[in-house]
Steps between C-alpha positions, in 0.01 A plus 500: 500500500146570729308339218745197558439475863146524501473231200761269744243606826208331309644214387598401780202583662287304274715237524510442892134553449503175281685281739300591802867689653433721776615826343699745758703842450754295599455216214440829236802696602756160494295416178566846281858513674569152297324578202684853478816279512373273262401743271819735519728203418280381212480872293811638532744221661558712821643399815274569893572878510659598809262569811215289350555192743518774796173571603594479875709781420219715449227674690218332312482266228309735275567599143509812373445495108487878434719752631611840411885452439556880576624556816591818659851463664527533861836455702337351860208321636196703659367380800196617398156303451512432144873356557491129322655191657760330241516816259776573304728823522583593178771706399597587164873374388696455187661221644660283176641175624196355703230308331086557497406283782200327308819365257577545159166227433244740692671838463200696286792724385774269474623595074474897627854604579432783683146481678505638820573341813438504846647331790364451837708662816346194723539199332728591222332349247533683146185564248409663177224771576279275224541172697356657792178387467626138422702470834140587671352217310723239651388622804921595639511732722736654697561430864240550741578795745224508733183248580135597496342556786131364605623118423358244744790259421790450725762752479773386301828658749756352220553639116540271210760512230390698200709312231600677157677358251846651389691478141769673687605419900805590690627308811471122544233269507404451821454112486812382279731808576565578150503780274226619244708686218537295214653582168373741305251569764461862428202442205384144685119470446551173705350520846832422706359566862238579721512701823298639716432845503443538868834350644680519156591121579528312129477171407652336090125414301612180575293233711830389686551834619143646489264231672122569539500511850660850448177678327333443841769547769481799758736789382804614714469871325888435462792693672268823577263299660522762784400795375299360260086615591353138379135508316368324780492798693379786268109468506257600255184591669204388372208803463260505770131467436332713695148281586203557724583133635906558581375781752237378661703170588752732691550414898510731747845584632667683792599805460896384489421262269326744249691805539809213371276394196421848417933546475525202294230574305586855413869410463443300197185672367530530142824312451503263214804316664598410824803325669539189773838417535626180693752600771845354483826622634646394195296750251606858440250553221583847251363744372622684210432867419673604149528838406555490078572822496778448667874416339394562177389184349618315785173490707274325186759250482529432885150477509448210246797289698333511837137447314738144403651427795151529737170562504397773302267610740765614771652709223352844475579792227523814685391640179138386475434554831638560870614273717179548764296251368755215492610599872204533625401133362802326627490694781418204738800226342732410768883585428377705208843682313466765209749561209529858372618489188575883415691777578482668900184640402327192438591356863395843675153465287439148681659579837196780528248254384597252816527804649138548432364171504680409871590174426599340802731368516645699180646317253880521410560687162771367249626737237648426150669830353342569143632821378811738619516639838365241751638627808283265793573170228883602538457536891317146478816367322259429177732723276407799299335374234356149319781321304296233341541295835304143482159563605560174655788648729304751614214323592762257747652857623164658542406145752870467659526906593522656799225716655628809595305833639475833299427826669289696338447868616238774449503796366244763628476877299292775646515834359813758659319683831741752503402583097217659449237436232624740245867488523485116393651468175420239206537126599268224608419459781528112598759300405455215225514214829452526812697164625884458369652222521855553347557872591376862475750757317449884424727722295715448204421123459139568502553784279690282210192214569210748437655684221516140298182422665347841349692598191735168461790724473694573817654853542718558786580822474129578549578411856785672733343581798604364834332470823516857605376639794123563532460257249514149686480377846560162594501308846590159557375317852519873635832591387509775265657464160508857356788638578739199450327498138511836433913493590570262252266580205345207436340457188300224567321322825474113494247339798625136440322162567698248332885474402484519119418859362456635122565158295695322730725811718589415876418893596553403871872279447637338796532707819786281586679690821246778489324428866209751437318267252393136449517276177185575319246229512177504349297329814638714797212819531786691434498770160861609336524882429732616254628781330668538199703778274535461171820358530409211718192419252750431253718321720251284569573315174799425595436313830510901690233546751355827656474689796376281781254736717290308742334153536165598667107343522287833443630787290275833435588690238399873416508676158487870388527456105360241221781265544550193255402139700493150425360176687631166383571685142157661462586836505308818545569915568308553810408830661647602789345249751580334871607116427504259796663135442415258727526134502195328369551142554722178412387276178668136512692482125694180338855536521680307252781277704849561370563128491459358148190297427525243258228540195333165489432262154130469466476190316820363659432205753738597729398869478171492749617491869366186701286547794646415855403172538465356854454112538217475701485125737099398610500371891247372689387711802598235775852487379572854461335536907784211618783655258467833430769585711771289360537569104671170411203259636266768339680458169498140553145476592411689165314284241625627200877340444795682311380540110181369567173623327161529568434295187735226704332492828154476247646230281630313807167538651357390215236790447407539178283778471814735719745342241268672201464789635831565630596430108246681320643795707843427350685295776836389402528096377785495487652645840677185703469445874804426718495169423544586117103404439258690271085490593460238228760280749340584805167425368658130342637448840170581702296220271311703259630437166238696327590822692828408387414467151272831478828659609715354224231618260483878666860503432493355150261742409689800574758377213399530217714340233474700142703770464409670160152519618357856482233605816189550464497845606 
């Protein structure tokens, strides 16, 4: 196929050579393009493949003839510097029903039954592993997710559509309202749609519904257009090079001024990728953290929706690597919210790293349960566990929640004082965290969770002991505990944060009359002790509660024995130590609102909420100094009337050059003033009949009359 090209390069070289053309890149590119075309329908009768009339699709307009079609599997984007702009994410899948994308005509592969597949998890387009190589040929690439950096042109602040062509669409065209499915649809190799796989809007590959004005129109980014992080604001930075020249042209600065660079400069030093957001009230944009271990399966799957539904560079895999990096780059995006998608573990992990990072202010963390368990997603009202919810749900829950504060408390072990060195017996001598957020438990339950943490196999006889005396001490705001604990031979000693407790339990209950305690809330300073025998921990699965001791700020605890412990399930047999809990601080956290939130159609035109529009009236200085403080004679002396345009007041002005502009930028031709009158009627009523008739022929142009016509896409 090279030797092709390079025979096609110098004929056509030799031959604008002949006729004195000016040969450009430009003239060569368009040139091959046509000839490829040419040629491909002369030797094997084949129709455009798809993504070969796309170039503006793409990065560059570059072929790439050899490739190795091996490709090592990866579930996310890096943001690291040898991350590629348009690249595929490949995934392997043994999916049956959908179609090679270069069609049965192109498909190297297409008599093998069983070659292997893969499908991308951002544009959904399906593959054989063989055909690869051909899809880089045609130059289609995926959509873009960030821009290069070092570009002297004008930054671009809107995305374009990155069309794909479907054999198989749900939803409605967006243009004629009807539906895709036809019969027998399931094998189709006919290319019934094409959508866009940025706002998932799609279009029948028909002209009537697809028109060509589409290919170049801004993109919405569809119903998640919120939380969506667009490409325009992920930055690739371009390699410095370091030059004698570059430093000797520096100016001299004050010291303000160059203690600030030095920040900045150090900030991003050695970061491939940085981000600069556009403010808007209106933008919540998320990030995602996944944790695949998680749930099973769950968390691969979960992953591969959200890599769908935005851009896969705000989706992380907590798997590959920590959430640090991706916090400390979008550290600076106003009205930033994170999703945790894993079990109570996985939120704790990323409440330390804002912890760390001091964000301010610190963005509110979402949560969506993978796994059992899932005590703080229960307290959040996100349930106990992932149900195969629509992504799409979750993302509107994640933007409509409620931001609520979490206490979070410390926890602060030194070894016993009153112990010394050589009566200690065996334990460690830290505990596995040193911040809980849910609660802090030792005894039996501990006991059960490090036996199936250690041996998988939970004995409880191995355990009978109960708080005896000079074996535990515990005081709660200065109150001492002991004795009351000792006199009822509790078993087990709960320091509470939230409601839920051990998959779901409400340890605490309703205090109802009871006038020494509150209702527990998870924002008030305040820490729930409890006790419990073993006949209130099994109570407790049956809507029982335990032994309400104190609601307190600081407790200090004091231990004479290894005694069985556990912080937010991580549990641990510590030796006999002095534990202080004290509260650490408040993180903000997305509280899913009770109320039910409808799941919107992507690709439904009704499904994308409309702005708030405000109708905006233009007045003249003068007038709005004599009326501004009656409305009606304000209103009156407005100079737009009731359903009146801009392209009216240009066509009745008779301004040509406003009129094109206004609709080369898509202004309606069809909207009617008061008076009933279109801009083609105000500009026939002003005297300019050839405004008038470049209107009709705006409007005529829009329609376009065949309807079996395929598009050129």
């Amino acid at each position: 196929m090279y030797e092709c090209f390079h025979l096609l390069y110098c004929f056509f070289k030799g031959l604008c050579e002949f006729v004195s053309f000016q040969l450009t890149s430009g003239s060569i590119l368009l040139a091959l393009r046509l000839l490829t075309i040419y040629l491909w329908s002369q030797v094997s009768f084949l129709k455009i493949p798809p993504g070969y009339l796309m170039p503006h699709l793409s990065p560059s307009l570059t072929f790439s003839f050899f490739g190795d079609c091996t490709r090592r599997e990866k579930r996310v984007f890096s943001l690291q510097e040898n991350a590629v702009n348009g690249e595929h994410l490949w995934l392997e899948t043994n999916v049956s029903g959908d179609l090679c994308y270069l069609g049965e005509e192109n498909c190297q592969v297409r008599f093998a039954k069983s070659a292997l597949r893969r499908k991308c998890a951002v544009c959904k387009i399906v593959v054989h592993t063989a055909c690869i190589e051909q899809l880089e040929k045609i130059n289609f690439r995926c959509k873009p997710t960030f821009r290069e950096g070092g570009s002297r042109s004008p930054r671009e602040n809107f995305v374009r559509h990155h069309w794909v062509h479907r054999r198989r669409q749900e939803g409605k065209c967006k243009q004629c309202g009807k539906g895709f499915q036809q019969k027998f649809s399931f094998h189709s190799k006919e290319i019934v749609a094409i959508s866009c796989s940025w706002c998932k809007q799609a279009f029948h590959n028909k002209v009537t519904c697809f028109m060509l004005h589409h290919i170049e129109e801004p993109c919405s980014l569809g119903a998640h257009a919120a939380v969506i992080v667009p490409p325009t604001w992920i930055i690739k930075v371009k390699k410095p090079q370091n030059s004698l020249k570059a430093s000797n042209r520096k100016k001299k600065r004050t010291s303000f001024k160059r203690k600030a660079s030095k920040r900045g400069t150090e900030e991003n030093k050695g970061r491939p990728f940085v981000i600069k957001p556009i403010s808007s009230p209106l933008m919540k944009p998320l990030l995602v953290f996944v944790n695949p271990k998680s749930g099973g399966n769950q968390g691969t799957k979960v992953l591969q929706m959200f890599m769908w539904y935005l851009n896969p560079r705000q989706v992380f895999d907590l798997s590959q690597e920590g959430p640090k990096d991706a916090l400390e780059l979008y550290r600076k995006v106003p009205n930033l919210r994170i999703l945790a998608c894993g079990g109570d573990g996985t939120v704790g992990w990323i409440l330390s790293i804002l912890d760390e990072l001091q964000l301010s202010p610190q963005p509110p963390v979402g949560v969506l349960p993978l796994g059992t368990g899932n005590d703080l997603a229960r307290t959040l009202n996100w349930g106990g566990g992932y149900t195969d919810e629509p992504v799409s749900k979750i993302l509107c829950q994640v933007e409509d929640g409620t931001i609520v504060q979490l206490d979070r408390w410390n926890l602060h072990v030194e070894r016993n004082p009153d112990l010394p060195p050589e009566e200690l017996e065996d334990g460690v001598c830290k505990l596995p965290l040193n911040v809980f957020n849910n609660y802090f438990s030792l005894g039996f339950d501990a006991h059960v969770t490090l036996e199936f943490h250690e041996s998988r196999e939970a004995n409880p006889e191995k355990f009978n002991s109960r708080f005896r005396n000079k074996m535990f001490y515990a005081g709660c705001d200065g109150t001492d505990l002991t004795p009351k604990i000792q006199e009822l031979k509790f078993q087990c000693i709960v320091f509470l944060n939230i409601p839920r407790y051990c998959a779901g339990t409400m340890p605490w209950g309703n205090p109802g009359d009871h006038h020494d305690f509150e209702p527990q809330r998870h924002d008030d300073g305040y820490i729930e002790v409890i006790g419990f025998t073993m006949a209130s921990l099994a109570a407790l699965q049956v809507g029982g509660h335990g032994e309400r001791l104190h609601q307190c700020r600081e407790v200090m605890l004091l231990t004479y024995k290894s005694i069985p412990m556990q912080v937010d399930g991580e549990p641990c047999r510590l030796a006999p130590a002095m534990i202080r809990i004290s509260l650490r601080n408040q993180a903000n956290m997305v509280q899913k609102s009770k109320r039910r939130t409808s799941m919107p159609l992507l690709n439904d035109p009704q499904s994308v909420p409309d702005r708030l529009r405000i109708r905006v009236n233009k007045i003249g200085l003068q007038d709005y100094e004599g009326f501004h403080y009656d409305k009606e004679k304000l209103r009156e002396a407005c100079k737009l009337k009731v359903g009146e345009t801009a392209l009216h007041k240009a066509a009745c002005q008779r301004n040509r050059a406003v009129c094109q502009l206004l609709v080369d930028a898509g202004a309606s031709l069809r909207k009617t003033d008061s008076k009933g009158k279109t801009p083609q009627d105000r500009a026939q009523q002003a005297g300019d009949p050839d405004l008038a008739a470049y209107l009709e022929s705006r409007l005529n142009y829009k329609i376009i009359g065949h309807e079996d016509l395929e598009t050129a896409v």
